[in-house]
Amino acid sequence: MSDEHSFEELRTQVEAWVEGPGERWAERIEETGEVPEALWAELNERGFLRMAAPVAYGGHGLPFSRWMELMEVFSRSHGSIRMIVHVVNGIWRAMDGHATEEQRKRFVLPSITGEIKIAFTLTEPGNGTGADITTSVVREGDTYYLSGSKHLITFGVRCDYYLLAARVEGSTGHEGTVALLVPRHAPGVTVEDTSQTMGVTGTDHASLSFERTPVPVDHRLGAEGEGLDVFLGGFLTPSRISVAMSCVGLAERAQQLAVAYARDRVTFGKALTQRQAIQFMLAENAADIEAAKQLVLHAARRFEQGAEDASLQSSMAKMHAVTMLTHVTDKALQIHGGLGYWKSQKIERVYRDARAQRFEEGTNEVQKAVVFREVLRRTPPVAAPEAGR
Ligand SMILES: Cc1cc2nc3c(=O)[nH]c(=O)nc-3n(C[C@H](O)[C@H](O)[C@H](O)COP(=O)(O)OP(=O)(O)OC[C@H]3O[C@@H](n4cnc5c(N)ncnc54)[C@H](O)[C@@H]3O)c2cc1C
């Protein structure tokens, strides 16, 4: 059987799951406000959480751009399902590039097989994300003592480990930053459940505080000073592309719901699909989604090729896809009329879930700063006209 044939089979399998069991899970999550462990187990059993990991690690080993084609399908589903699939299929990559063989066995492989859950723990309440972090460690022998706080941490309640960014006390900037795997139940860890969010219902989030929490030094990935590389280095490019593809998939779902509604809804004797104003909205949405999708796939291929501009492409793709998603979901809700504002309508959840995408893997303000820096670096100076001409 050809690779292409088995990929198409896999895509059909994922589509069938998203449209069938995935939709039933979505309804249950919205009703109960919770993502049960049984959903994690089902995603894991079906192999949906190890699609992108190498075969040698127990994954499907899909090339990144092919994996993104499946991410597009998963993203048509509930925001919490998308969140689990996106995070678990990606977090091994952040750790793997810096892990020793022993750490790979203890943390990376079990995260791929679903034996342990890891929360990406970077954002802090008191300062900017990145070199501004203040959560710090003091080393005593083979142990770091961790103090500080984090917030907005996805899976922060139910995880087994925090993949956490801190700095050696007294250091500044990137220097002295460390990436640690902190056990969820270590002494001195306080977890406040902050799961009540606008959308992405059921995903657990937490605010965390650490008071001289002991963390063995062999739980550190990479060297002292490489901490932020784990969070913001090679991992960020594929992760941004995955978030950008999540926007494409969710926009497709919004468009599907809008077309279906416009077909059925009759006002003044005509279906909405017969009104030019509505036709224009749906046509603009279709073109915007396709443009974003092609840009995201281009970024994915550049990453796969190890191209020098892959990081720039990932920021441009994310910037563009997030803006597209905002416009598409807004128009899709508008087409539903006032009823679209009601929880009884599927578009209401899609609209709320979409808003979260504007924060994940950096806001558009941050993407624009990255893109602008590259524009300046790559644009050659224009020769000044000679005097007197
Ligand atoms: C649903 C959800 C899940 C999340 N999960 C996680 C997680 O698992 N782990 C984790 O670590 N974080 C997580 N976050 C946090 C997320 O990564 C941050 O919200 C995001 O990076 C923005 O940082 P901030 O909230 O601190 O905003 P701030 O830095 O306070 O920014 C506020 C506003 O100012 C703008 N701004 C800030 N600095 C600048 C600047 N230098 N120049 C121009 N504009 C600027 C921002 O773009 C934004 O509009 C999650 C957030 C959401 C919404």
PDB file of N, CA, C and O and ligand atoms in Angstrom, residues 83 87 119-125 127-129 150-156 163 197 199-200 203 205 231 355-366 369, ligand 1:
ATOM      1  N   MET A  83      -6.987  21.517  21.563  1.00  0.00           N
ATOM      2  CA  MET A  83      -5.917  21.883  22.498  1.00  0.00           C
ATOM      3  C   MET A  83      -5.104  20.647  22.890  1.00  0.00           C
ATOM      4  O   MET A  83      -3.874  20.669  22.863  1.00  0.00           O
ATOM      5  N   VAL A  87      -1.198  20.275  21.759  1.00  0.00           N
ATOM      6  CA  VAL A  87      -0.144  20.333  22.782  1.00  0.00           C
ATOM      7  C   VAL A  87       0.620  19.011  22.854  1.00  0.00           C
ATOM      8  O   VAL A  87       1.851  18.994  22.801  1.00  0.00           O
ATOM      9  N   ALA A 119       2.673  20.053  31.229  1.00  0.00           N
ATOM     10  CA  ALA A 119       2.111  21.392  30.972  1.00  0.00           C
ATOM     11  C   ALA A 119       3.253  22.358  30.642  1.00  0.00           C
ATOM     12  O   ALA A 119       4.268  22.393  31.344  1.00  0.00           O
ATOM     13  N   PHE A 120       3.058  23.118  29.589  1.00  0.00           N
ATOM     14  CA  PHE A 120       4.039  24.102  29.115  1.00  0.00           C
ATOM     15  C   PHE A 120       3.893  25.339  29.998  1.00  0.00           C
ATOM     16  O   PHE A 120       2.853  26.002  29.984  1.00  0.00           O
ATOM     17  N   THR A 121       4.916  25.642  30.795  1.00  0.00           N
ATOM     18  CA  THR A 121       4.735  26.592  31.894  1.00  0.00           C
ATOM     19  C   THR A 121       5.713  27.758  31.777  1.00  0.00           C
ATOM     20  O   THR A 121       6.822  27.711  32.318  1.00  0.00           O
ATOM     21  N   LEU A 122       5.261  28.794  31.075  1.00  0.00           N
ATOM     22  CA  LEU A 122       6.135  29.925  30.782  1.00  0.00           C
ATOM     23  C   LEU A 122       5.573  31.253  31.317  1.00  0.00           C
ATOM     24  O   LEU A 122       6.276  32.018  31.982  1.00  0.00           O
ATOM     25  N   THR A 123       4.303  31.527  31.061  1.00  0.00           N
ATOM     26  CA  THR A 123       3.736  32.854  31.318  1.00  0.00           C
ATOM     27  C   THR A 123       3.680  33.182  32.813  1.00  0.00           C
ATOM     28  O   THR A 123       3.324  32.330  33.630  1.00  0.00           O
ATOM     29  N   GLU A 124       4.021  34.443  33.132  1.00  0.00           N
ATOM     30  CA  GLU A 124       4.018  34.884  34.544  1.00  0.00           C
ATOM     31  C   GLU A 124       3.094  36.079  34.709  1.00  0.00           C
ATOM     32  O   GLU A 124       2.932  36.873  33.790  1.00  0.00           O
ATOM     33  N   PRO A 125       2.514  36.208  35.923  1.00  0.00           N
ATOM     34  CA  PRO A 125       1.585  37.316  36.136  1.00  0.00           C
ATOM     35  C   PRO A 125       2.268  38.678  36.230  1.00  0.00           C
ATOM     36  O   PRO A 125       1.674  39.680  35.896  1.00  0.00           O
ATOM     37  N   ASN A 127       5.137  39.966  34.780  1.00  0.00           N
ATOM     38  CA  ASN A 127       6.078  40.502  33.791  1.00  0.00           C
ATOM     39  C   ASN A 127       5.835  39.911  32.410  1.00  0.00           C
ATOM     40  O   ASN A 127       4.972  39.051  32.243  1.00  0.00           O
ATOM     41  N   GLY A 128       6.610  40.359  31.433  1.00  0.00           N
ATOM     42  CA  GLY A 128       6.428  39.904  30.051  1.00  0.00           C
ATOM     43  C   GLY A 128       6.919  38.484  29.847  1.00  0.00           C
ATOM     44  O   GLY A 128       7.725  37.965  30.632  1.00  0.00           O
ATOM     45  N   THR A 129       6.421  37.849  28.772  1.00  0.00           N
ATOM     46  CA  THR A 129       6.768  36.463  28.473  1.00  0.00           C
ATOM     47  C   THR A 129       8.116  36.427  27.755  1.00  0.00           C
ATOM     48  O   THR A 129       8.281  37.067  26.731  1.00  0.00           O
ATOM     49  N   LYS A 150       3.431  31.436  38.204  1.00  0.00           N
ATOM     50  CA  LYS A 150       3.060  31.310  36.788  1.00  0.00           C
ATOM     51  C   LYS A 150       1.542  31.401  36.711  1.00  0.00           C
ATOM     52  O   LYS A 150       0.843  31.072  37.684  1.00  0.00           O
ATOM     53  N   HIS A 151       1.032  31.789  35.557  1.00  0.00           N
ATOM     54  CA  HIS A 151      -0.428  31.728  35.408  1.00  0.00           C
ATOM     55  C   HIS A 151      -0.836  31.427  33.965  1.00  0.00           C
ATOM     56  O   HIS A 151       0.004  31.403  33.087  1.00  0.00           O
ATOM     57  N   LEU A 152      -2.121  31.173  33.774  1.00  0.00           N
ATOM     58  CA  LEU A 152      -2.728  30.814  32.470  1.00  0.00           C
ATOM     59  C   LEU A 152      -2.193  29.471  31.945  1.00  0.00           C
ATOM     60  O   LEU A 152      -2.097  29.280  30.741  1.00  0.00           O
ATOM     61  N   ILE A 153      -1.839  28.562  32.847  1.00  0.00           N
ATOM     62  CA  ILE A 153      -1.147  27.342  32.428  1.00  0.00           C
ATOM     63  C   ILE A 153      -2.144  26.212  32.096  1.00  0.00           C
ATOM     64  O   ILE A 153      -2.807  25.654  32.981  1.00  0.00           O
ATOM     65  N   THR A 154      -2.192  25.894  30.819  1.00  0.00           N
ATOM     66  CA  THR A 154      -3.083  24.840  30.319  1.00  0.00           C
ATOM     67  C   THR A 154      -2.634  23.471  30.846  1.00  0.00           C
ATOM     68  O   THR A 154      -1.439  23.163  30.801  1.00  0.00           O
ATOM     69  N   PHE A 155      -3.594  22.681  31.299  1.00  0.00           N
ATOM     70  CA  PHE A 155      -3.379  21.359  31.922  1.00  0.00           C
ATOM     71  C   PHE A 155      -2.626  21.490  33.257  1.00  0.00           C
ATOM     72  O   PHE A 155      -2.066  20.506  33.753  1.00  0.00           O
ATOM     73  N   GLY A 156      -2.622  22.717  33.799  1.00  0.00           N
ATOM     74  CA  GLY A 156      -1.882  22.972  35.031  1.00  0.00           C
ATOM     75  C   GLY A 156      -2.447  22.244  36.240  1.00  0.00           C
ATOM     76  O   GLY A 156      -1.761  22.066  37.233  1.00  0.00           O
ATOM     77  N   LEU A 163       6.680  21.648  32.519  1.00  0.00           N
ATOM     78  CA  LEU A 163       7.903  22.004  31.791  1.00  0.00           C
ATOM     79  C   LEU A 163       8.002  23.512  31.968  1.00  0.00           C
ATOM     80  O   LEU A 163       7.260  24.279  31.345  1.00  0.00           O
ATOM     81  N   THR A 197     -12.967  29.810  31.647  1.00  0.00           N
ATOM     82  CA  THR A 197     -12.555  30.691  30.553  1.00  0.00           C
ATOM     83  C   THR A 197     -13.733  30.974  29.615  1.00  0.00           C
ATOM     84  O   THR A 197     -14.761  30.297  29.675  1.00  0.00           O
ATOM     85  N   GLY A 199     -13.900  30.513  26.326  1.00  0.00           N
ATOM     86  CA  GLY A 199     -14.095  29.387  25.396  1.00  0.00           C
ATOM     87  C   GLY A 199     -13.174  28.253  25.788  1.00  0.00           C
ATOM     88  O   GLY A 199     -12.696  28.198  26.917  1.00  0.00           O
ATOM     89  N   VAL A 200     -12.927  27.342  24.827  1.00  0.00           N
ATOM     90  CA  VAL A 200     -12.086  26.173  25.090  1.00  0.00           C
ATOM     91  C   VAL A 200     -12.538  25.531  26.421  1.00  0.00           C
ATOM     92  O   VAL A 200     -11.729  25.150  27.274  1.00  0.00           O
ATOM     93  N   THR A 203     -11.056  22.602  29.288  1.00  0.00           N
ATOM     94  CA  THR A 203      -9.607  22.468  29.440  1.00  0.00           C
ATOM     95  C   THR A 203      -9.246  23.059  30.787  1.00  0.00           C
ATOM     96  O   THR A 203      -9.684  24.167  31.117  1.00  0.00           O
ATOM     97  N   HIS A 205      -6.981  24.912  33.471  1.00  0.00           N
ATOM     98  CA  HIS A 205      -5.915  25.920  33.516  1.00  0.00           C
ATOM     99  C   HIS A 205      -5.616  26.207  34.982  1.00  0.00           C
ATOM    100  O   HIS A 205      -6.497  26.070  35.830  1.00  0.00           O
ATOM    101  N   PHE A 231      11.956  26.839  25.243  1.00  0.00           N
ATOM    102  CA  PHE A 231      10.606  27.383  25.065  1.00  0.00           C
ATOM    103  C   PHE A 231      10.459  28.197  23.785  1.00  0.00           C
ATOM    104  O   PHE A 231       9.413  28.187  23.152  1.00  0.00           O
ATOM    105  N   ARG A 355     -11.496  32.973  19.731  1.00  0.00           N
ATOM    106  CA  ARG A 355     -10.850  34.140  20.354  1.00  0.00           C
ATOM    107  C   ARG A 355      -9.548  33.763  21.073  1.00  0.00           C
ATOM    108  O   ARG A 355      -8.617  34.574  21.158  1.00  0.00           O
ATOM    109  N   ALA A 356      -9.497  32.524  21.552  1.00  0.00           N
ATOM    110  CA  ALA A 356      -8.291  32.094  22.290  1.00  0.00           C
ATOM    111  C   ALA A 356      -7.059  32.032  21.388  1.00  0.00           C
ATOM    112  O   ALA A 356      -5.929  32.188  21.859  1.00  0.00           O
ATOM    113  N   GLN A 357      -7.290  31.803  20.105  1.00  0.00           N
ATOM    114  CA  GLN A 357      -6.147  31.627  19.195  1.00  0.00           C
ATOM    115  C   GLN A 357      -5.287  32.887  19.102  1.00  0.00           C
ATOM    116  O   GLN A 357      -4.149  32.831  18.674  1.00  0.00           O
ATOM    117  N   ARG A 358      -5.853  34.005  19.491  1.00  0.00           N
ATOM    118  CA  ARG A 358      -5.091  35.256  19.365  1.00  0.00           C
ATOM    119  C   ARG A 358      -4.031  35.420  20.450  1.00  0.00           C
ATOM    120  O   ARG A 358      -3.303  36.404  20.452  1.00  0.00           O
ATOM    121  N   PHE A 359      -3.985  34.456  21.382  1.00  0.00           N
ATOM    122  CA  PHE A 359      -2.969  34.538  22.446  1.00  0.00           C
ATOM    123  C   PHE A 359      -1.924  33.434  22.345  1.00  0.00           C
ATOM    124  O   PHE A 359      -0.787  33.635  22.740  1.00  0.00           O
ATOM    125  N   GLU A 360      -2.359  32.270  21.849  1.00  0.00           N
ATOM    126  CA  GLU A 360      -1.465  31.107  21.871  1.00  0.00           C
ATOM    127  C   GLU A 360      -0.220  31.333  21.014  1.00  0.00           C
ATOM    128  O   GLU A 360      -0.324  31.835  19.904  1.00  0.00           O
ATOM    129  N   GLU A 361       0.926  30.940  21.541  1.00  0.00           N
ATOM    130  CA  GLU A 361       2.217  31.067  20.847  1.00  0.00           C
ATOM    131  C   GLU A 361       2.511  32.507  20.429  1.00  0.00           C
ATOM    132  O   GLU A 361       3.097  32.771  19.388  1.00  0.00           O
ATOM    133  N   GLY A 362       2.077  33.432  21.275  1.00  0.00           N
ATOM    134  CA  GLY A 362       2.415  34.838  21.020  1.00  0.00           C
ATOM    135  C   GLY A 362       1.297  35.578  20.314  1.00  0.00           C
ATOM    136  O   GLY A 362       0.703  35.074  19.362  1.00  0.00           O
ATOM    137  N   THR A 363       1.014  36.781  20.811  1.00  0.00           N
ATOM    138  CA  THR A 363      -0.049  37.604  20.227  1.00  0.00           C
ATOM    139  C   THR A 363       0.400  38.131  18.861  1.00  0.00           C
ATOM    140  O   THR A 363       1.577  38.083  18.514  1.00  0.00           O
ATOM    141  N   ASN A 364      -0.568  38.693  18.124  1.00  0.00           N
ATOM    142  CA  ASN A 364      -0.213  39.275  16.821  1.00  0.00           C
ATOM    143  C   ASN A 364       0.716  40.471  16.965  1.00  0.00           C
ATOM    144  O   ASN A 364       1.525  40.741  16.087  1.00  0.00           O
ATOM    145  N   GLU A 365       0.612  41.157  18.091  1.00  0.00           N
ATOM    146  CA  GLU A 365       1.515  42.302  18.313  1.00  0.00           C
ATOM    147  C   GLU A 365       2.955  41.777  18.334  1.00  0.00           C
ATOM    148  O   GLU A 365       3.850  42.372  17.745  1.00  0.00           O
ATOM    149  N   VAL A 366       3.144  40.631  19.001  1.00  0.00           N
ATOM    150  CA  VAL A 366       4.490  40.048  19.076  1.00  0.00           C
ATOM    151  C   VAL A 366       4.919  39.503  17.702  1.00  0.00           C
ATOM    152  O   VAL A 366       6.056  39.695  17.265  1.00  0.00           O
ATOM    153  N   ALA A 369       6.134  42.249  15.580  1.00  0.00           N
ATOM    154  CA  ALA A 369       7.473  42.724  15.963  1.00  0.00           C
ATOM    155  C   ALA A 369       8.533  41.803  15.339  1.00  0.00           C
ATOM    156  O   ALA A 369       9.547  42.274  14.809  1.00  0.00           O
TER     157      ALA A 369
HETATM  158  C1  LIG B   1      -6.461  29.753  26.395  1.00  0.00           C
HETATM  159  C2  LIG B   1      -5.040  30.129  26.766  1.00  0.00           C
HETATM  160  C3  LIG B   1      -4.161  29.120  27.095  1.00  0.00           C
HETATM  161  C4  LIG B   1      -2.841  29.448  27.481  1.00  0.00           C
HETATM  162  N1  LIG B   1      -1.995  28.436  27.839  1.00  0.00           N
HETATM  163  C5  LIG B   1      -0.739  28.738  28.240  1.00  0.00           C
HETATM  164  C6  LIG B   1       0.151  27.694  28.664  1.00  0.00           C
HETATM  165  O1  LIG B   1      -0.179  26.510  28.635  1.00  0.00           O
HETATM  166  N2  LIG B   1       1.389  28.038  29.103  1.00  0.00           N
HETATM  167  C7  LIG B   1       1.817  29.328  29.133  1.00  0.00           C
HETATM  168  O2  LIG B   1       2.961  29.560  29.526  1.00  0.00           O
HETATM  169  N3  LIG B   1       0.986  30.343  28.751  1.00  0.00           N
HETATM  170  C8  LIG B   1      -0.270  30.083  28.305  1.00  0.00           C
HETATM  171  N4  LIG B   1      -1.121  31.090  27.924  1.00  0.00           N
HETATM  172  C9  LIG B   1      -0.658  32.466  27.992  1.00  0.00           C
HETATM  173  C10 LIG B   1      -0.347  33.068  26.635  1.00  0.00           C
HETATM  174  O3  LIG B   1       0.807  32.490  26.070  1.00  0.00           O
HETATM  175  C11 LIG B   1      -0.199  34.572  26.885  1.00  0.00           C
HETATM  176  O4  LIG B   1      -1.492  35.059  27.215  1.00  0.00           O
HETATM  177  C12 LIG B   1       0.327  35.334  25.681  1.00  0.00           C
HETATM  178  O5  LIG B   1       1.647  34.958  25.374  1.00  0.00           O
HETATM  179  C13 LIG B   1       0.328  36.852  25.981  1.00  0.00           C
HETATM  180  O6  LIG B   1       1.027  37.126  27.158  1.00  0.00           O
HETATM  181  P1  LIG B   1       0.307  37.902  28.349  1.00  0.00           P
HETATM  182  O7  LIG B   1      -1.033  37.286  28.592  1.00  0.00           O
HETATM  183  O8  LIG B   1       1.260  37.932  29.486  1.00  0.00           O
HETATM  184  O9  LIG B   1       0.019  39.333  27.769  1.00  0.00           O
HETATM  185  P2  LIG B   1       0.830  40.672  28.035  1.00  0.00           P
HETATM  186  O10 LIG B   1       2.277  40.414  27.804  1.00  0.00           O
HETATM  187  O11 LIG B   1       0.400  41.206  29.363  1.00  0.00           O
HETATM  188  O12 LIG B   1       0.279  41.584  26.886  1.00  0.00           O
HETATM  189  C14 LIG B   1      -0.928  42.365  26.961  1.00  0.00           C
HETATM  190  C15 LIG B   1      -1.123  43.053  25.631  1.00  0.00           C
HETATM  191  O13 LIG B   1      -0.008  43.918  25.359  1.00  0.00           O
HETATM  192  C16 LIG B   1       0.658  43.508  24.159  1.00  0.00           C
HETATM  193  N5  LIG B   1       2.108  43.586  24.399  1.00  0.00           N
HETATM  194  C17 LIG B   1       2.811  43.045  25.431  1.00  0.00           C
HETATM  195  N6  LIG B   1       4.111  43.299  25.310  1.00  0.00           N
HETATM  196  C18 LIG B   1       4.253  44.024  24.178  1.00  0.00           C
HETATM  197  C19 LIG B   1       5.359  44.588  23.494  1.00  0.00           C
HETATM  198  N7  LIG B   1       6.605  44.423  23.948  1.00  0.00           N
HETATM  199  N8  LIG B   1       5.126  45.300  22.367  1.00  0.00           N
HETATM  200  C20 LIG B   1       3.863  45.448  21.896  1.00  0.00           C
HETATM  201  N9  LIG B   1       2.780  44.920  22.476  1.00  0.00           N
HETATM  202  C21 LIG B   1       2.959  44.221  23.599  1.00  0.00           C
HETATM  203  C22 LIG B   1       0.226  42.074  23.929  1.00  0.00           C
HETATM  204  O14 LIG B   1       0.263  41.714  22.544  1.00  0.00           O
HETATM  205  C23 LIG B   1      -1.212  42.076  24.450  1.00  0.00           C
HETATM  206  O15 LIG B   1      -2.084  42.570  23.491  1.00  0.00           O
HETATM  207  C24 LIG B   1      -2.433  30.802  27.509  1.00  0.00           C
HETATM  208  C25 LIG B   1      -3.342  31.814  27.152  1.00  0.00           C
HETATM  209  C26 LIG B   1      -4.616  31.475  26.765  1.00  0.00           C
HETATM  210  C27 LIG B   1      -5.559  32.584  26.387  1.00  0.00           C
END
